[in-house]
Amino acid sequence: MDEMTQLRELRADAPVPDRATLAPGRKRLTDAIEGRSRRTLRLRADWRIASLGAVVAITAAALFVTQIVDTSDPRQPGPATVAGDLDLSSPAAALGEAADFLERQEVPPEPRSDQWIYLREENPDQEKQWKEVPAEIREEMSMSYSPDSWIPYDDKAAENDETDTDYRTARESYRIAAGLPEDPEALLAELRKVFPTGNGPDGPREDKDAHSFRALTVLLESYPLPPDALARIYRAMATVKGIGVTDHLIRDASGRQVIAVTRAYDANNRTEILIDPVDYGYAGRRDVVTRSHELTGPEGTEPIRYKRGDILMDIARTRAAVVDAKGQKP
């Protein structure tokens, strides 16, 4: 049996997933296939498939949507923070408090060109989705799920690859961040140039605020970023129209309590950028359904139903470090 026949027969009754549900499966599989981890956040309609393995994993991904279980209690104190009590009354207050703390931190030296970036990102749903892919296909692809990844700090081949306008290497991202201006409006304008909006075949053009938010979140995923640059990024983020913050800490995919900075990306869903309440580093991302709705697939298939509170993506970054070799852990 050829691969495409096997693919068509696999889960033939599965509903057609939407863009947000496709994203996590596509990202992990295409990263592994290309041989490097591209930590890119996209809010575009263009999610092209790179391989048979990506198609299979994405099909499985559509079958798993997890209900939010937020066990944090806003009446109880959260984790102690080095900056004092958290102020979650507004995005300006929360992000300003984070920026104040980061501006007081010493800027460490830039990583050497021969060093690697180690990341551990917990994604329980994606692990479950991967296990749903038939074993024979996983074996044929010689791939497996792992929350750990290593990215070369200096990746000249990736720097010269112009096919992905959102992707920047760790070194490029560090230097972009370090060179950002203090003024929030000027900073956002600069990032919109660095991470251009979709146009034609690359996806629909975003409005100014949606574009600014995506550019910020793409850069925030990078590691490391100088603390003073991260402070400027947070202050600029607080000025983007539509930004919100939950009034209490929420639980991420690993069970930690984190700050959630939010912004709707359509009428039914929102993105949550997660921030560690202790050191104010990037801690992950969630995409959450804000209004119950359903999506209609091809004729003869059942519509996909989403409930308010369903999580479409839930990634927790639990470790990040500069190391001297691929495979090394701090």
Tab-separated table of C-alpha atoms in Angstrom:
chain	number	residue	atom	x	y	z
A	1	MET	CA	0.000	0.000	0.000
A	2	ASP	CA	1.477	3.389	-0.963
A	3	GLU	CA	1.764	6.232	1.567
A	4	MET	CA	-1.046	8.370	0.229
A	5	THR	CA	-3.513	5.489	0.195
A	6	GLN	CA	-2.518	4.729	3.767
A	7	LEU	CA	-3.041	8.373	4.696
A	8	ARG	CA	-6.506	8.554	3.090
A	9	GLU	CA	-7.652	5.448	4.924
A	10	LEU	CA	-6.252	6.636	8.253
A	11	ARG	CA	-9.034	8.269	10.283
A	12	ALA	CA	-11.186	8.797	7.206
A	13	ASP	CA	-14.014	9.883	9.465
A	14	ALA	CA	-12.018	12.567	11.260
A	15	PRO	CA	-13.398	16.134	10.969
A	16	VAL	CA	-11.444	18.817	9.187
A	17	PRO	CA	-9.521	20.897	11.746
A	18	ASP	CA	-9.304	24.668	11.827
A	19	ARG	CA	-6.154	26.747	11.573
A	20	ALA	CA	-5.600	27.186	15.314
A	21	THR	CA	-5.929	23.454	15.962
A	22	LEU	CA	-3.526	22.606	13.150
A	23	ALA	CA	-0.797	24.896	14.422
A	24	PRO	CA	0.809	22.865	17.227
A	25	GLY	CA	0.994	19.610	15.300
A	26	ARG	CA	2.304	21.278	12.181
A	27	LYS	CA	4.952	23.169	14.107
A	28	ARG	CA	6.490	20.193	15.886
A	29	LEU	CA	6.501	17.934	12.831
A	30	THR	CA	7.816	20.440	10.335
A	31	ASP	CA	10.501	21.569	12.817
A	32	ALA	CA	11.767	18.034	13.150
A	33	ILE	CA	11.610	17.363	9.415
A	34	GLU	CA	13.587	20.481	8.583
A	35	GLY	CA	16.220	19.613	11.184
A	36	ARG	CA	15.980	22.731	13.231
A	37	SER	CA	13.534	24.106	15.760
A	38	ARG	CA	11.701	27.142	14.460
A	39	ARG	CA	10.084	28.789	17.444
A	40	THR	CA	7.724	30.867	15.328
A	41	LEU	CA	4.277	32.062	16.343
A	42	ARG	CA	1.897	32.653	13.441
A	43	LEU	CA	-1.635	33.911	13.311
A	44	ARG	CA	-2.015	33.469	9.574
A	45	ALA	CA	-4.424	31.487	7.448
A	46	ASP	CA	-1.623	29.833	5.465
A	47	TRP	CA	-0.748	26.514	7.150
A	48	ARG	CA	0.694	24.502	4.274
A	49	ILE	CA	1.645	20.877	4.931
A	50	ALA	CA	5.269	19.876	4.564
A	51	SER	CA	5.138	16.064	4.683
A	52	LEU	CA	3.050	12.925	5.104
A	53	GLY	CA	4.044	12.806	8.768
A	54	ALA	CA	2.818	16.344	9.334
A	55	VAL	CA	-0.547	15.524	7.753
A	56	VAL	CA	-1.032	12.461	9.944
A	57	ALA	CA	-0.084	14.251	13.145
A	58	ILE	CA	-2.301	17.204	12.311
A	59	THR	CA	-5.269	14.925	11.642
A	60	ALA	CA	-4.754	13.407	15.065
A	61	ALA	CA	-4.390	16.863	16.591
A	62	ALA	CA	-7.900	17.768	15.491
A	63	LEU	CA	-9.314	15.062	17.722
A	64	PHE	CA	-8.016	16.543	20.945
A	65	VAL	CA	-9.315	19.785	22.410
A	66	THR	CA	-8.799	20.133	26.132
A	67	GLN	CA	-11.077	21.930	28.572
A	68	ILE	CA	-9.434	24.583	30.715
A	69	VAL	CA	-8.953	23.484	34.283
A	70	ASP	CA	-7.840	26.604	36.086
A	71	THR	CA	-7.266	25.521	39.662
A	72	SER	CA	-5.670	28.774	40.721
A	73	ASP	CA	-7.690	30.663	43.299
A	74	PRO	CA	-7.485	34.458	43.004
A	75	ARG	CA	-8.353	34.711	46.702
A	76	GLN	CA	-5.190	32.850	47.670
A	77	PRO	CA	-1.712	34.397	47.433
A	78	GLY	CA	0.324	33.372	44.410
A	79	PRO	CA	4.052	32.621	44.410
A	80	ALA	CA	6.305	35.130	46.086
A	81	THR	CA	7.863	37.485	43.566
A	82	VAL	CA	11.163	39.269	43.706
A	83	ALA	CA	9.351	42.464	42.723
A	84	GLY	CA	6.828	42.366	45.557
A	85	ASP	CA	3.088	41.867	45.280
A	86	LEU	CA	1.772	41.433	41.761
A	87	ASP	CA	-0.442	44.151	40.321
A	88	LEU	CA	-2.771	42.507	37.791
A	89	SER	CA	-5.263	45.364	37.667
A	90	SER	CA	-4.349	46.275	34.075
A	91	PRO	CA	-1.860	45.376	31.325
A	92	ALA	CA	0.022	48.631	31.968
A	93	ALA	CA	0.338	47.811	35.670
A	94	ALA	CA	1.370	44.186	35.230
A	95	LEU	CA	3.766	44.733	32.333
A	96	GLY	CA	5.110	47.935	33.844
A	97	GLU	CA	5.914	46.095	37.067
A	98	ALA	CA	7.712	43.419	35.051
A	99	ALA	CA	9.652	46.057	33.129
A	100	ASP	CA	10.671	47.873	36.320
A	101	PHE	CA	12.145	44.647	37.688
A	102	LEU	CA	13.939	43.714	34.446
A	103	GLU	CA	15.531	47.153	34.125
A	104	ARG	CA	17.283	46.563	37.447
A	105	GLN	CA	18.888	43.313	36.283
A	106	GLU	CA	22.459	43.016	35.064
A	107	VAL	CA	22.740	42.292	31.344
A	108	PRO	CA	24.693	39.032	30.886
A	109	PRO	CA	27.188	38.659	28.038
A	110	GLU	CA	25.837	37.616	24.646
A	111	PRO	CA	26.210	33.856	24.020
A	112	ARG	CA	29.199	32.713	21.974
A	113	SER	CA	28.664	31.705	18.369
A	114	ASP	CA	29.536	28.063	19.188
A	115	GLN	CA	26.961	27.734	21.966
A	116	TRP	CA	23.463	26.208	21.889
A	117	ILE	CA	20.082	27.207	23.280
A	118	TYR	CA	18.375	24.486	25.325
A	119	LEU	CA	14.581	24.678	25.701
A	120	ARG	CA	12.132	22.419	27.495
A	121	GLU	CA	8.527	23.044	26.510
A	122	GLU	CA	5.752	20.972	28.047
A	123	ASN	CA	2.851	20.262	25.705
A	124	PRO	CA	0.753	17.372	27.095
A	125	ASP	CA	-1.858	17.528	24.347
A	126	GLN	CA	0.735	17.343	21.602
A	127	GLU	CA	2.378	14.357	23.272
A	128	LYS	CA	-1.010	12.658	23.364
A	129	GLN	CA	-1.632	13.560	19.731
A	130	TRP	CA	1.704	12.091	18.691
A	131	LYS	CA	0.871	8.796	20.382
A	132	GLU	CA	-2.282	8.604	18.253
A	133	VAL	CA	-0.195	8.431	15.076
A	134	PRO	CA	0.114	4.710	14.125
A	135	ALA	CA	3.375	3.155	15.298
A	136	GLU	CA	4.358	2.018	11.804
A	137	ILE	CA	4.224	5.592	10.530
A	138	ARG	CA	6.256	6.874	13.484
A	139	GLU	CA	8.845	4.183	12.830
A	140	GLU	CA	8.940	4.949	9.116
A	141	MET	CA	9.559	8.598	9.897
A	142	SER	CA	12.184	7.732	12.553
A	143	MET	CA	10.743	10.435	14.780
A	144	SER	CA	9.516	10.697	18.333
A	145	TYR	CA	8.029	13.312	20.637
A	146	SER	CA	10.328	15.120	23.038
A	147	PRO	CA	9.791	18.303	25.062
A	148	ASP	CA	13.524	19.056	24.842
A	149	SER	CA	15.149	20.881	21.949
A	150	TRP	CA	18.549	22.381	21.159
A	151	ILE	CA	19.015	25.286	18.778
A	152	PRO	CA	22.396	26.599	17.616
A	153	TYR	CA	22.860	30.176	18.711
A	154	ASP	CA	24.689	31.033	15.478
A	155	ASP	CA	22.944	29.359	12.531
A	156	LYS	CA	24.168	31.002	9.349
A	157	ALA	CA	22.252	28.653	7.051
A	158	ALA	CA	18.993	29.585	8.764
A	159	GLU	CA	19.893	33.287	8.684
A	160	ASN	CA	20.204	33.075	4.914
A	161	ASP	CA	16.866	31.271	4.491
A	162	GLU	CA	14.341	33.876	3.356
A	163	THR	CA	11.383	31.499	2.908
A	164	ASP	CA	9.979	32.175	6.409
A	165	THR	CA	9.606	35.882	7.088
A	166	ASP	CA	8.733	35.289	10.768
A	167	TYR	CA	11.747	33.174	11.652
A	168	ARG	CA	14.915	34.621	13.110
A	169	THR	CA	17.809	32.694	14.608
A	170	ALA	CA	18.601	33.044	18.303
A	171	ARG	CA	21.481	35.390	17.506
A	172	GLU	CA	19.392	37.517	15.148
A	173	SER	CA	16.608	37.770	17.741
A	174	TYR	CA	19.031	38.741	20.505
A	175	ARG	CA	20.509	41.535	18.416
A	176	ILE	CA	17.130	42.730	17.135
A	177	ALA	CA	15.911	42.987	20.729
A	178	ALA	CA	19.081	44.698	21.936
A	179	GLY	CA	18.729	47.374	19.244
A	180	LEU	CA	15.070	48.236	19.832
A	181	PRO	CA	14.308	51.872	20.682
A	182	GLU	CA	12.919	53.019	24.031
A	183	ASP	CA	9.802	54.687	22.635
A	184	PRO	CA	6.963	52.111	22.476
A	185	GLU	CA	5.511	53.432	19.223
A	186	ALA	CA	8.908	53.427	17.523
A	187	LEU	CA	9.658	49.967	18.911
A	188	LEU	CA	6.435	48.520	17.520
A	189	ALA	CA	7.033	50.149	14.132
A	190	GLU	CA	10.490	48.585	14.005
A	191	LEU	CA	9.161	45.117	14.830
A	192	ARG	CA	6.469	45.383	12.171
A	193	LYS	CA	9.285	45.922	9.658
A	194	VAL	CA	11.284	42.982	11.001
A	195	PHE	CA	8.283	40.624	10.954
A	196	PRO	CA	6.179	41.776	7.966
A	197	THR	CA	2.466	41.094	7.696
A	198	GLY	CA	0.939	38.598	5.300
A	199	ASN	CA	0.131	39.671	1.773
A	200	GLY	CA	-1.487	37.558	-0.920
A	201	PRO	CA	-0.097	33.998	-0.908
A	202	ASP	CA	1.484	34.520	2.520
A	203	GLY	CA	-1.858	35.099	4.229
A	204	PRO	CA	-4.220	38.040	4.800
A	205	ARG	CA	-2.785	41.399	5.751
A	206	GLU	CA	-3.209	42.172	9.456
A	207	ASP	CA	-4.301	45.442	10.946
A	208	LYS	CA	-1.690	47.499	12.788
A	209	ASP	CA	-2.432	46.211	16.300
A	210	ALA	CA	-2.757	42.556	15.311
A	211	HIS	CA	0.521	42.882	13.412
A	212	SER	CA	2.243	44.508	16.404
A	213	PHE	CA	1.040	41.789	18.770
A	214	ARG	CA	2.183	38.971	16.501
A	215	ALA	CA	5.591	40.577	16.001
A	216	LEU	CA	6.002	40.969	19.766
A	217	THR	CA	5.014	37.378	20.492
A	218	VAL	CA	7.360	36.003	17.828
A	219	LEU	CA	10.269	37.850	19.416
A	220	LEU	CA	9.229	36.908	22.957
A	221	GLU	CA	9.584	33.220	22.088
A	222	SER	CA	13.282	33.752	21.432
A	223	TYR	CA	15.894	32.991	24.067
A	224	PRO	CA	17.888	34.674	25.438
A	225	LEU	CA	16.783	38.294	25.281
A	226	PRO	CA	18.665	41.000	27.213
A	227	PRO	CA	16.634	41.949	30.315
A	228	ASP	CA	16.631	45.654	29.470
A	229	ALA	CA	15.355	44.846	25.968
A	230	LEU	CA	12.652	42.605	27.427
A	231	ALA	CA	11.595	45.522	29.631
A	232	ARG	CA	11.161	47.729	26.547
A	233	ILE	CA	9.187	44.970	24.818
A	234	TYR	CA	6.791	44.661	27.770
A	235	ARG	CA	6.232	48.415	27.972
A	236	ALA	CA	5.456	48.497	24.247
A	237	MET	CA	3.133	45.499	24.499
A	238	ALA	CA	1.052	47.310	27.109
A	239	THR	CA	0.242	49.998	24.526
A	240	VAL	CA	-1.179	47.654	21.874
A	241	LYS	CA	-4.927	48.076	21.432
A	242	GLY	CA	-6.909	45.074	22.683
A	243	ILE	CA	-4.289	43.851	25.169
A	244	GLY	CA	-5.646	42.508	28.459
A	245	VAL	CA	-4.406	40.632	31.520
A	246	THR	CA	-6.225	38.102	33.676
A	247	ASP	CA	-6.867	39.477	37.166
A	248	HIS	CA	-5.342	36.380	38.791
A	249	LEU	CA	-2.603	33.883	38.030
A	250	ILE	CA	-3.604	30.938	35.841
A	251	ARG	CA	-2.215	27.391	35.647
A	252	ASP	CA	-0.070	26.552	32.637
A	253	ALA	CA	0.433	23.137	31.015
A	254	SER	CA	2.995	22.179	33.652
A	255	GLY	CA	0.822	23.262	36.600
A	256	ARG	CA	2.724	26.451	37.428
A	257	GLN	CA	0.953	29.691	38.282
A	258	VAL	CA	1.721	32.318	35.648
A	259	ILE	CA	0.605	35.745	34.448
A	260	ALA	CA	-1.575	35.653	31.309
A	261	VAL	CA	-1.438	38.626	28.925
A	262	THR	CA	-4.302	38.265	26.469
A	263	ARG	CA	-5.505	39.456	23.086
A	264	ALA	CA	-8.363	38.224	20.899
A	265	TYR	CA	-7.344	37.121	17.418
A	266	ASP	CA	-10.892	36.678	16.140
A	267	ALA	CA	-14.469	36.776	17.462
A	268	ASN	CA	-14.212	33.309	19.022
A	269	ASN	CA	-10.642	32.859	20.269
A	270	ARG	CA	-7.816	34.616	22.038
A	271	THR	CA	-4.093	34.155	22.566
A	272	GLU	CA	-2.583	34.217	26.051
A	273	ILE	CA	1.111	35.012	26.429
A	274	LEU	CA	2.313	33.513	29.700
A	275	ILE	CA	4.881	35.265	31.905
A	276	ASP	CA	6.704	33.878	34.917
A	277	PRO	CA	5.636	35.922	37.986
A	278	VAL	CA	9.047	35.492	39.641
A	279	ASP	CA	11.617	36.472	37.008
A	280	TYR	CA	9.166	37.827	34.377
A	281	GLY	CA	10.575	35.656	31.608
A	282	TYR	CA	8.479	34.223	28.780
A	283	ALA	CA	6.745	31.099	30.137
A	284	GLY	CA	4.621	29.849	27.231
A	285	ARG	CA	1.414	30.362	25.313
A	286	ARG	CA	-2.226	29.277	25.273
A	287	ASP	CA	-4.868	29.723	22.598
A	288	VAL	CA	-8.302	29.680	24.224
A	289	VAL	CA	-11.878	29.602	22.900
A	290	THR	CA	-13.788	32.608	24.219
A	291	ARG	CA	-17.166	31.921	22.612
A	292	SER	CA	-18.840	28.586	21.895
A	293	HIS	CA	-19.086	27.963	18.155
A	294	GLU	CA	-18.792	25.305	15.497
A	295	LEU	CA	-16.959	24.991	12.209
A	296	THR	CA	-18.516	23.230	9.256
A	297	GLY	CA	-16.328	20.824	7.307
A	298	PRO	CA	-16.840	19.208	3.892
A	299	GLU	CA	-20.245	17.785	3.020
A	300	GLY	CA	-20.891	14.544	4.845
A	301	THR	CA	-18.724	15.341	7.868
A	302	GLU	CA	-19.828	16.396	11.328
A	303	PRO	CA	-19.123	20.014	12.308
A	304	ILE	CA	-16.358	20.622	14.826
A	305	ARG	CA	-17.855	22.058	18.017
A	306	TYR	CA	-15.902	24.254	20.396
A	307	LYS	CA	-17.011	25.310	23.857
A	308	ARG	CA	-16.067	28.489	25.643
A	309	GLY	CA	-12.970	27.656	27.676
A	310	ASP	CA	-11.587	24.976	25.352
A	311	ILE	CA	-7.820	25.172	24.904
A	312	LEU	CA	-6.559	24.927	21.332
A	313	MET	CA	-2.881	25.257	22.215
A	314	ASP	CA	-1.160	24.946	25.603
A	315	ILE	CA	2.633	25.186	25.748
A	316	ALA	CA	4.652	25.777	28.923
A	317	ARG	CA	8.334	26.638	28.697
A	318	THR	CA	9.761	25.201	31.892
A	319	ARG	CA	13.499	25.482	31.190
A	320	ALA	CA	15.668	27.684	29.007
A	321	ALA	CA	19.436	27.988	29.115
A	322	VAL	CA	22.570	28.634	27.097
A	323	VAL	CA	24.697	25.462	26.938
A	324	ASP	CA	27.996	24.507	25.326
A	325	ALA	CA	26.862	21.528	23.251
A	326	LYS	CA	23.804	19.980	21.651
A	327	GLY	CA	22.278	17.427	24.022
A	328	GLN	CA	23.637	19.151	27.120
A	329	LYS	CA	21.175	20.090	29.861
A	330	PRO	CA	21.764	22.703	32.557
